[in-house]
Amino acid sequence: MKTILIIEDDITFGMMLQTWLSKKGYTVYSVSTISRAKEEIREHSPALLLSDLRLPDGDSLNLLKWMNETEEVIPLIIITGYADIQTAV
């Protein structure tokens, strides 16, 4: 079964995503910080990452940089509620 790691500090939104994806047949883990995400990536090697852009201990662009440095090859989808076109581009 494919696993997805959700990295989201909004507990309600994270649980909504986790519930929906679980109903679609995925195994879903959820964390709220980049540091916990790194631990989960090492431990579970998820098939996909869904990450909020802004997190309490940094942003998901830092996570992407870490993944490149450690040669983690996992698709990462960055989501955000902030309407910042410069960051999106």
mmCIF file of N, CA, C and O in Angstrom:
data_model
loop_
_atom_site.group_PDB
_atom_site.id
_atom_site.type_symbol
_atom_site.label_atom_id
_atom_site.label_comp_id
_atom_site.label_asym_id
_atom_site.label_seq_id
_atom_site.Cartn_x
_atom_site.Cartn_y
_atom_site.Cartn_z
ATOM 1 N N MET A 1 0.844 -1.175 0.000
ATOM 2 C CA MET A 1 0.000 0.000 0.000
ATOM 3 C C MET A 1 0.892 1.243 0.000
ATOM 4 O O MET A 1 1.881 1.305 0.707
ATOM 5 N N LYS A 2 0.538 2.229 -0.781
ATOM 6 C CA LYS A 2 1.294 3.478 -0.867
ATOM 7 C C LYS A 2 1.105 4.299 0.394
ATOM 8 O O LYS A 2 0.021 4.359 0.946
ATOM 9 N N THR A 3 2.198 4.931 0.834
ATOM 10 C CA THR A 3 2.120 5.765 2.025
ATOM 11 C C THR A 3 2.319 7.231 1.664
ATOM 12 O O THR A 3 3.084 7.569 0.769
ATOM 13 N N ILE A 4 1.616 8.076 2.389
ATOM 14 C CA ILE A 4 1.700 9.522 2.199
ATOM 15 C C ILE A 4 2.012 10.150 3.545
ATOM 16 O O ILE A 4 1.418 9.786 4.556
ATOM 17 N N LEU A 5 2.946 11.080 3.542
ATOM 18 C CA LEU A 5 3.267 11.849 4.741
ATOM 19 C C LEU A 5 2.719 13.257 4.562
ATOM 20 O O LEU A 5 3.077 13.951 3.606
ATOM 21 N N ILE A 6 1.845 13.665 5.473
ATOM 22 C CA ILE A 6 1.298 15.020 5.481
ATOM 23 C C ILE A 6 2.079 15.829 6.509
ATOM 24 O O ILE A 6 2.218 15.415 7.655
ATOM 25 N N ILE A 7 2.578 16.980 6.081
ATOM 26 C CA ILE A 7 3.317 17.873 6.977
ATOM 27 C C ILE A 7 2.500 19.157 7.055
ATOM 28 O O ILE A 7 2.532 19.990 6.154
ATOM 29 N N GLU A 8 1.750 19.288 8.131
ATOM 30 C CA GLU A 8 0.771 20.372 8.252
ATOM 31 C C GLU A 8 0.601 20.747 9.714
ATOM 32 O O GLU A 8 0.360 19.881 10.545
ATOM 33 N N ASP A 9 0.736 22.038 10.030
ATOM 34 C CA ASP A 9 0.589 22.480 11.415
ATOM 35 C C ASP A 9 -0.848 22.857 11.769
ATOM 36 O O ASP A 9 -1.173 23.022 12.934
ATOM 37 N N ASP A 10 -1.725 22.949 10.787
ATOM 38 C CA ASP A 10 -3.147 23.170 11.046
ATOM 39 C C ASP A 10 -3.766 21.791 11.287
ATOM 40 O O ASP A 10 -4.014 21.028 10.341
ATOM 41 N N ILE A 11 -4.007 21.471 12.551
ATOM 42 C CA ILE A 11 -4.456 20.133 12.941
ATOM 43 C C ILE A 11 -5.746 19.730 12.219
ATOM 44 O O ILE A 11 -5.862 18.615 11.706
ATOM 45 N N THR A 12 -6.709 20.637 12.138
ATOM 46 C CA THR A 12 -7.996 20.325 11.512
ATOM 47 C C THR A 12 -7.830 19.999 10.033
ATOM 48 O O THR A 12 -8.351 19.000 9.539
ATOM 49 N N PHE A 13 -7.078 20.824 9.318
ATOM 50 C CA PHE A 13 -6.861 20.588 7.890
ATOM 51 C C PHE A 13 -6.075 19.299 7.666
ATOM 52 O O PHE A 13 -6.388 18.510 6.770
ATOM 53 N N GLY A 14 -5.061 19.070 8.498
ATOM 54 C CA GLY A 14 -4.266 17.850 8.395
ATOM 55 C C GLY A 14 -5.109 16.594 8.603
ATOM 56 O O GLY A 14 -4.972 15.607 7.876
ATOM 57 N N MET A 15 -5.999 16.634 9.585
ATOM 58 C CA MET A 15 -6.868 15.481 9.847
ATOM 59 C C MET A 15 -7.869 15.270 8.707
ATOM 60 O O MET A 15 -8.175 14.125 8.355
ATOM 61 N N MET A 16 -8.353 16.357 8.121
ATOM 62 C CA MET A 16 -9.259 16.231 6.989
ATOM 63 C C MET A 16 -8.549 15.542 5.821
ATOM 64 O O MET A 16 -9.094 14.602 5.225
ATOM 65 N N LEU A 17 -7.339 15.982 5.501
ATOM 66 C CA LEU A 17 -6.566 15.342 4.438
ATOM 67 C C LEU A 17 -6.292 13.875 4.755
ATOM 68 O O LEU A 17 -6.437 13.003 3.894
ATOM 69 N N GLN A 18 -5.884 13.610 5.994
ATOM 70 C CA GLN A 18 -5.565 12.245 6.406
ATOM 71 C C GLN A 18 -6.791 11.337 6.277
ATOM 72 O O GLN A 18 -6.699 10.226 5.753
ATOM 73 N N THR A 19 -7.934 11.802 6.720
ATOM 74 C CA THR A 19 -9.164 11.009 6.637
ATOM 75 C C THR A 19 -9.544 10.733 5.181
ATOM 76 O O THR A 19 -9.837 9.596 4.810
ATOM 77 N N TRP A 20 -9.504 11.752 4.342
ATOM 78 C CA TRP A 20 -9.884 11.601 2.944
ATOM 79 C C TRP A 20 -8.947 10.631 2.227
ATOM 80 O O TRP A 20 -9.405 9.741 1.499
ATOM 81 N N LEU A 21 -7.643 10.797 2.428
ATOM 82 C CA LEU A 21 -6.679 9.918 1.763
ATOM 83 C C LEU A 21 -6.755 8.487 2.282
ATOM 84 O O LEU A 21 -6.595 7.537 1.512
ATOM 85 N N SER A 22 -7.019 8.318 3.561
ATOM 86 C CA SER A 22 -7.180 6.975 4.131
ATOM 87 C C SER A 22 -8.372 6.266 3.503
ATOM 88 O O SER A 22 -8.316 5.068 3.207
ATOM 89 N N LYS A 23 -9.449 6.995 3.288
ATOM 90 C CA LYS A 23 -10.633 6.422 2.648
ATOM 91 C C LYS A 23 -10.359 6.014 1.200
ATOM 92 O O LYS A 23 -11.046 5.153 0.650
ATOM 93 N N LYS A 24 -9.366 6.636 0.595
ATOM 94 C CA LYS A 24 -8.982 6.297 -0.780
ATOM 95 C C LYS A 24 -7.992 5.127 -0.828
ATOM 96 O O LYS A 24 -7.515 4.749 -1.889
ATOM 97 N N GLY A 25 -7.648 4.573 0.350
ATOM 98 C CA GLY A 25 -6.807 3.381 0.393
ATOM 99 C C GLY A 25 -5.334 3.611 0.685
ATOM 100 O O GLY A 25 -4.537 2.683 0.598
ATOM 101 N N TYR A 26 -4.955 4.828 1.045
ATOM 102 C CA TYR A 26 -3.557 5.122 1.344
ATOM 103 C C TYR A 26 -3.282 4.977 2.837
ATOM 104 O O TYR A 26 -4.157 5.218 3.659
ATOM 105 N N THR A 27 -2.059 4.612 3.154
ATOM 106 C CA THR A 27 -1.585 4.679 4.531
ATOM 107 C C THR A 27 -1.050 6.089 4.713
ATOM 108 O O THR A 27 -0.200 6.531 3.938
ATOM 109 N N VAL A 28 -1.546 6.798 5.725
ATOM 110 C CA VAL A 28 -1.210 8.215 5.878
ATOM 111 C C VAL A 28 -0.623 8.475 7.253
ATOM 112 O O VAL A 28 -1.173 8.050 8.271
ATOM 113 N N TYR A 29 0.498 9.177 7.268
ATOM 114 C CA TYR A 29 1.118 9.660 8.498
ATOM 115 C C TYR A 29 1.010 11.175 8.478
ATOM 116 O O TYR A 29 1.010 11.786 7.420
ATOM 117 N N SER A 30 0.969 11.773 9.646
ATOM 118 C CA SER A 30 0.855 13.218 9.722
ATOM 119 C C SER A 30 1.777 13.756 10.810
ATOM 120 O O SER A 30 1.827 13.206 11.910
ATOM 121 N N VAL A 31 2.502 14.824 10.482
ATOM 122 C CA VAL A 31 3.363 15.507 11.440
ATOM 123 C C VAL A 31 3.147 17.009 11.273
ATOM 124 O O VAL A 31 2.576 17.451 10.276
ATOM 125 N N SER A 32 3.635 17.788 12.241
ATOM 126 C CA SER A 32 3.389 19.229 12.175
ATOM 127 C C SER A 32 4.659 20.076 12.068
ATOM 128 O O SER A 32 4.564 21.304 12.045
ATOM 129 N N THR A 33 5.831 19.442 11.999
ATOM 130 C CA THR A 33 7.081 20.191 11.871
ATOM 131 C C THR A 33 8.013 19.530 10.866
ATOM 132 O O THR A 33 7.885 18.335 10.575
ATOM 133 N N ILE A 34 8.949 20.306 10.365
ATOM 134 C CA ILE A 34 9.943 19.780 9.428
ATOM 135 C C ILE A 34 10.839 18.759 10.116
ATOM 136 O O ILE A 34 11.170 17.724 9.529
ATOM 137 N N SER A 35 11.217 19.015 11.351
ATOM 138 C CA SER A 35 12.110 18.075 12.054
ATOM 139 C C SER A 35 11.452 16.709 12.208
ATOM 140 O O SER A 35 12.093 15.671 11.994
ATOM 141 N N ARG A 36 10.162 16.674 12.535
ATOM 142 C CA ARG A 36 9.444 15.392 12.631
ATOM 143 C C ARG A 36 9.282 14.755 11.253
ATOM 144 O O ARG A 36 9.344 13.545 11.107
ATOM 145 N N ALA A 37 9.106 15.584 10.236
ATOM 146 C CA ALA A 37 8.981 15.064 8.868
ATOM 147 C C ALA A 37 10.264 14.328 8.459
ATOM 148 O O ALA A 37 10.197 13.244 7.874
ATOM 149 N N LYS A 38 11.407 14.900 8.789
ATOM 150 C CA LYS A 38 12.685 14.247 8.459
ATOM 151 C C LYS A 38 12.783 12.884 9.127
ATOM 152 O O LYS A 38 13.222 11.908 8.504
ATOM 153 N N GLU A 39 12.353 12.796 10.377
ATOM 154 C CA GLU A 39 12.371 11.508 11.085
ATOM 155 C C GLU A 39 11.459 10.498 10.395
ATOM 156 O O GLU A 39 11.838 9.344 10.203
ATOM 157 N N GLU A 40 10.249 10.932 10.037
ATOM 158 C CA GLU A 40 9.294 10.043 9.380
ATOM 159 C C GLU A 40 9.785 9.603 8.000
ATOM 160 O O GLU A 40 9.583 8.462 7.601
ATOM 161 N N ILE A 41 10.426 10.511 7.275
ATOM 162 C CA ILE A 41 10.968 10.166 5.956
ATOM 163 C C ILE A 41 12.027 9.077 6.100
ATOM 164 O O ILE A 41 12.033 8.098 5.357
ATOM 165 N N ARG A 42 12.909 9.236 7.074
ATOM 166 C CA ARG A 42 13.944 8.218 7.308
ATOM 167 C C ARG A 42 13.336 6.889 7.730
ATOM 168 O O ARG A 42 13.782 5.827 7.319
ATOM 169 N N GLU A 43 12.326 6.939 8.580
ATOM 170 C CA GLU A 43 11.747 5.724 9.150
ATOM 171 C C GLU A 43 10.805 4.992 8.198
ATOM 172 O O GLU A 43 10.849 3.765 8.105
ATOM 173 N N HIS A 44 9.960 5.725 7.468
ATOM 174 C CA HIS A 44 8.903 5.092 6.674
ATOM 175 C C HIS A 44 9.090 5.172 5.165
ATOM 176 O O HIS A 44 8.385 4.479 4.441
ATOM 177 N N SER A 45 9.973 6.031 4.680
ATOM 178 C CA SER A 45 10.158 6.222 3.233
ATOM 179 C C SER A 45 8.824 6.313 2.494
ATOM 180 O O SER A 45 8.483 5.457 1.684
ATOM 181 N N PRO A 46 8.039 7.358 2.765
ATOM 182 C CA PRO A 46 6.731 7.479 2.123
ATOM 183 C C PRO A 46 6.855 7.633 0.606
ATOM 184 O O PRO A 46 7.903 8.033 0.091
ATOM 185 N N ALA A 47 5.771 7.328 -0.086
ATOM 186 C CA ALA A 47 5.741 7.441 -1.543
ATOM 187 C C ALA A 47 5.488 8.881 -1.994
ATOM 188 O O ALA A 47 5.819 9.252 -3.119
ATOM 189 N N LEU A 48 4.879 9.693 -1.108
ATOM 190 C CA LEU A 48 4.521 11.067 -1.449
ATOM 191 C C LEU A 48 4.516 11.925 -0.198
ATOM 192 O O LEU A 48 4.127 11.459 0.877
ATOM 193 N N LEU A 49 4.935 13.190 -0.351
ATOM 194 C CA LEU A 49 4.867 14.165 0.734
ATOM 195 C C LEU A 49 3.904 15.280 0.333
ATOM 196 O O LEU A 49 3.979 15.804 -0.775
ATOM 197 N N LEU A 50 2.999 15.625 1.233
ATOM 198 C CA LEU A 50 2.130 16.795 1.081
ATOM 199 C C LEU A 50 2.500 17.742 2.212
ATOM 200 O O LEU A 50 2.296 17.420 3.377
ATOM 201 N N SER A 51 3.066 18.892 1.881
ATOM 202 C CA SER A 51 3.571 19.774 2.922
ATOM 203 C C SER A 51 3.033 21.187 2.804
ATOM 204 O O SER A 51 2.993 21.765 1.717
ATOM 205 N N ASP A 52 2.644 21.731 3.948
ATOM 206 C CA ASP A 52 2.313 23.146 4.034
ATOM 207 C C ASP A 52 3.597 23.929 3.748
ATOM 208 O O ASP A 52 4.695 23.466 4.060
ATOM 209 N N LEU A 53 3.477 25.089 3.155
ATOM 210 C CA LEU A 53 4.653 25.901 2.860
ATOM 211 C C LEU A 53 5.291 26.433 4.140
ATOM 212 O O LEU A 53 6.489 26.298 4.345
ATOM 213 N N ARG A 54 4.477 27.004 5.013
ATOM 214 C CA ARG A 54 5.000 27.626 6.230
ATOM 215 C C ARG A 54 4.696 26.741 7.431
ATOM 216 O O ARG A 54 3.543 26.419 7.702
ATOM 217 N N LEU A 55 5.763 26.379 8.146
ATOM 218 C CA LEU A 55 5.649 25.512 9.308
ATOM 219 C C LEU A 55 6.355 26.158 10.490
ATOM 220 O O LEU A 55 7.170 27.071 10.309
ATOM 221 N N PRO A 56 6.085 25.703 11.710
ATOM 222 C CA PRO A 56 6.663 26.353 12.892
ATOM 223 C C PRO A 56 8.201 26.409 12.906
ATOM 224 O O PRO A 56 8.769 27.351 13.434
ATOM 225 N N ASP A 57 8.862 25.418 12.327
ATOM 226 C CA ASP A 57 10.327 25.385 12.376
ATOM 227 C C ASP A 57 10.975 25.637 11.017
ATOM 228 O O ASP A 57 12.102 25.236 10.768
ATOM 229 N N GLY A 58 10.284 26.337 10.135
ATOM 230 C CA GLY A 58 10.849 26.675 8.826
ATOM 231 C C GLY A 58 9.793 26.567 7.745
ATOM 232 O O GLY A 58 8.603 26.599 8.025
ATOM 233 N N ASP A 59 10.251 26.437 6.511
ATOM 234 C CA ASP A 59 9.291 26.232 5.431
ATOM 235 C C ASP A 59 9.671 24.999 4.631
ATOM 236 O O ASP A 59 10.766 24.458 4.766
ATOM 237 N N SER A 60 8.742 24.556 3.813
ATOM 238 C CA SER A 60 8.963 23.302 3.095
ATOM 239 C C SER A 60 10.031 23.424 2.013
ATOM 240 O O SER A 60 10.536 22.416 1.532
ATOM 241 N N LEU A 61 10.421 24.638 1.660
ATOM 242 C CA LEU A 61 11.550 24.787 0.736
ATOM 243 C C LEU A 61 12.841 24.331 1.411
ATOM 244 O O LEU A 61 13.722 23.773 0.752
ATOM 245 N N ASN A 62 12.941 24.540 2.736
ATOM 246 C CA ASN A 62 14.092 24.013 3.480
ATOM 247 C C ASN A 62 14.071 22.493 3.486
ATOM 248 O O ASN A 62 15.123 21.845 3.406
ATOM 249 N N LEU A 63 12.884 21.914 3.601
ATOM 250 C CA LEU A 63 12.747 20.461 3.547
ATOM 251 C C LEU A 63 13.185 19.942 2.182
ATOM 252 O O LEU A 63 13.910 18.944 2.089
ATOM 253 N N LEU A 64 12.786 20.621 1.122
ATOM 254 C CA LEU A 64 13.176 20.231 -0.227
ATOM 255 C C LEU A 64 14.698 20.286 -0.390
ATOM 256 O O LEU A 64 15.302 19.379 -0.971
ATOM 257 N N LYS A 65 15.318 21.321 0.149
ATOM 258 C CA LYS A 65 16.781 21.442 0.094
ATOM 259 C C LYS A 65 17.430 20.276 0.831
ATOM 260 O O LYS A 65 18.379 19.662 0.334
ATOM 261 N N TRP A 66 16.932 19.940 2.017
ATOM 262 C CA TRP A 66 17.456 18.807 2.784
ATOM 263 C C TRP A 66 17.314 17.507 1.998
ATOM 264 O O TRP A 66 18.210 16.671 1.974
ATOM 265 N N MET A 67 16.161 17.323 1.344
ATOM 266 C CA MET A 67 15.934 16.115 0.552
ATOM 267 C C MET A 67 16.939 16.004 -0.583
ATOM 268 O O MET A 67 17.448 14.916 -0.867
ATOM 269 N N ASN A 68 17.257 17.112 -1.224
ATOM 270 C CA ASN A 68 18.263 17.094 -2.288
ATOM 271 C C ASN A 68 19.636 16.761 -1.734
ATOM 272 O O ASN A 68 20.390 15.996 -2.347
ATOM 273 N N GLU A 69 19.978 17.329 -0.578
ATOM 274 C CA GLU A 69 21.283 17.071 0.034
ATOM 275 C C GLU A 69 21.445 15.623 0.473
ATOM 276 O O GLU A 69 22.529 15.062 0.405
ATOM 277 N N THR A 70 20.368 15.011 0.948
ATOM 278 C CA THR A 70 20.415 13.630 1.436
ATOM 279 C C THR A 70 19.989 12.620 0.370
ATOM 280 O O THR A 70 19.902 11.425 0.651
ATOM 281 N N GLU A 71 19.735 13.127 -0.837
ATOM 282 C CA GLU A 71 19.355 12.296 -1.980
ATOM 283 C C GLU A 71 18.093 11.481 -1.740
ATOM 284 O O GLU A 71 17.978 10.335 -2.166
ATOM 285 N N GLU A 72 17.140 12.094 -1.037
ATOM 286 C CA GLU A 72 15.816 11.497 -0.858
ATOM 287 C C GLU A 72 15.015 11.780 -2.129
ATOM 288 O O GLU A 72 14.834 12.928 -2.507
ATOM 289 N N VAL A 73 14.577 10.733 -2.798
ATOM 290 C CA VAL A 73 13.829 10.902 -4.044
ATOM 291 C C VAL A 73 12.362 10.561 -3.783
ATOM 292 O O VAL A 73 11.930 9.421 -3.944
ATOM 293 N N ILE A 74 11.631 11.572 -3.325
ATOM 294 C CA ILE A 74 10.214 11.424 -2.999
ATOM 295 C C ILE A 74 9.491 12.644 -3.566
ATOM 296 O O ILE A 74 9.913 13.779 -3.332
ATOM 297 N N PRO A 75 8.421 12.433 -4.302
ATOM 298 C CA PRO A 75 7.658 13.595 -4.787
ATOM 299 C C PRO A 75 7.140 14.428 -3.611
ATOM 300 O O PRO A 75 6.677 13.878 -2.613
ATOM 301 N N LEU A 76 7.245 15.747 -3.761
ATOM 302 C CA LEU A 76 6.815 16.679 -2.714
ATOM 303 C C LEU A 76 5.850 17.685 -3.324
ATOM 304 O O LEU A 76 6.197 18.380 -4.273
ATOM 305 N N ILE A 77 4.648 17.721 -2.791
ATOM 306 C CA ILE A 77 3.657 18.717 -3.208
ATOM 307 C C ILE A 77 3.544 19.729 -2.076
ATOM 308 O O ILE A 77 3.269 19.364 -0.933
ATOM 309 N N ILE A 78 3.790 20.986 -2.409
ATOM 310 C CA ILE A 78 3.732 22.058 -1.416
ATOM 311 C C ILE A 78 2.386 22.763 -1.547
ATOM 312 O O ILE A 78 1.990 23.176 -2.636
ATOM 313 N N ILE A 79 1.685 22.879 -0.410
ATOM 314 C CA ILE A 79 0.385 23.544 -0.376
ATOM 315 C C ILE A 79 0.472 24.743 0.574
ATOM 316 O O ILE A 79 1.298 24.762 1.478
ATOM 317 N N THR A 80 -0.349 25.731 0.328
ATOM 318 C CA THR A 80 -0.364 26.886 1.222
ATOM 319 C C THR A 80 -1.690 27.624 1.112
ATOM 320 O O THR A 80 -2.356 27.566 0.081
ATOM 321 N N GLY A 81 -2.039 28.287 2.187
ATOM 322 C CA GLY A 81 -3.236 29.117 2.195
ATOM 323 C C GLY A 81 -2.898 30.579 1.936
ATOM 324 O O GLY A 81 -3.782 31.420 1.878
ATOM 325 N N TYR A 82 -1.606 30.879 1.784
ATOM 326 C CA TYR A 82 -1.183 32.254 1.562
ATOM 327 C C TYR A 82 -1.159 32.556 0.068
ATOM 328 O O TYR A 82 -0.647 31.777 -0.721
ATOM 329 N N ALA A 83 -1.704 33.674 -0.314
ATOM 330 C CA ALA A 83 -1.733 34.066 -1.732
ATOM 331 C C ALA A 83 -0.498 34.891 -2.044
ATOM 332 O O ALA A 83 -0.549 36.118 -2.122
ATOM 333 N N ASP A 84 0.609 34.224 -2.211
ATOM 334 C CA ASP A 84 1.887 34.889 -2.501
ATOM 335 C C ASP A 84 2.398 34.390 -3.846
ATOM 336 O O ASP A 84 2.985 33.317 -3.942
ATOM 337 N N ILE A 85 2.153 35.145 -4.893
ATOM 338 C CA ILE A 85 2.499 34.701 -6.245
ATOM 339 C C ILE A 85 3.996 34.520 -6.416
ATOM 340 O O ILE A 85 4.444 33.559 -7.035
ATOM 341 N N GLN A 86 4.810 35.371 -5.829
ATOM 342 C CA GLN A 86 6.255 35.272 -5.964
ATOM 343 C C GLN A 86 6.759 33.924 -5.435
ATOM 344 O O GLN A 86 7.565 33.273 -6.062
ATOM 345 N N THR A 87 6.275 33.488 -4.283
ATOM 346 C CA THR A 87 6.681 32.203 -3.719
ATOM 347 C C THR A 87 6.193 31.055 -4.592
ATOM 348 O O THR A 87 6.901 30.080 -4.810
ATOM 349 N N ALA A 88 4.978 31.143 -5.091
ATOM 350 C CA ALA A 88 4.430 30.080 -5.925
ATOM 351 C C ALA A 88 5.249 29.885 -7.192
ATOM 352 O O ALA A 88 5.499 28.766 -7.612
ATOM 353 N N VAL A 89 5.683 31.000 -7.781
ATOM 354 C CA VAL A 89 6.483 30.906 -9.007
ATOM 355 C C VAL A 89 7.858 30.394 -8.668
ATOM 356 O O VAL A 89 8.411 29.551 -9.308
#
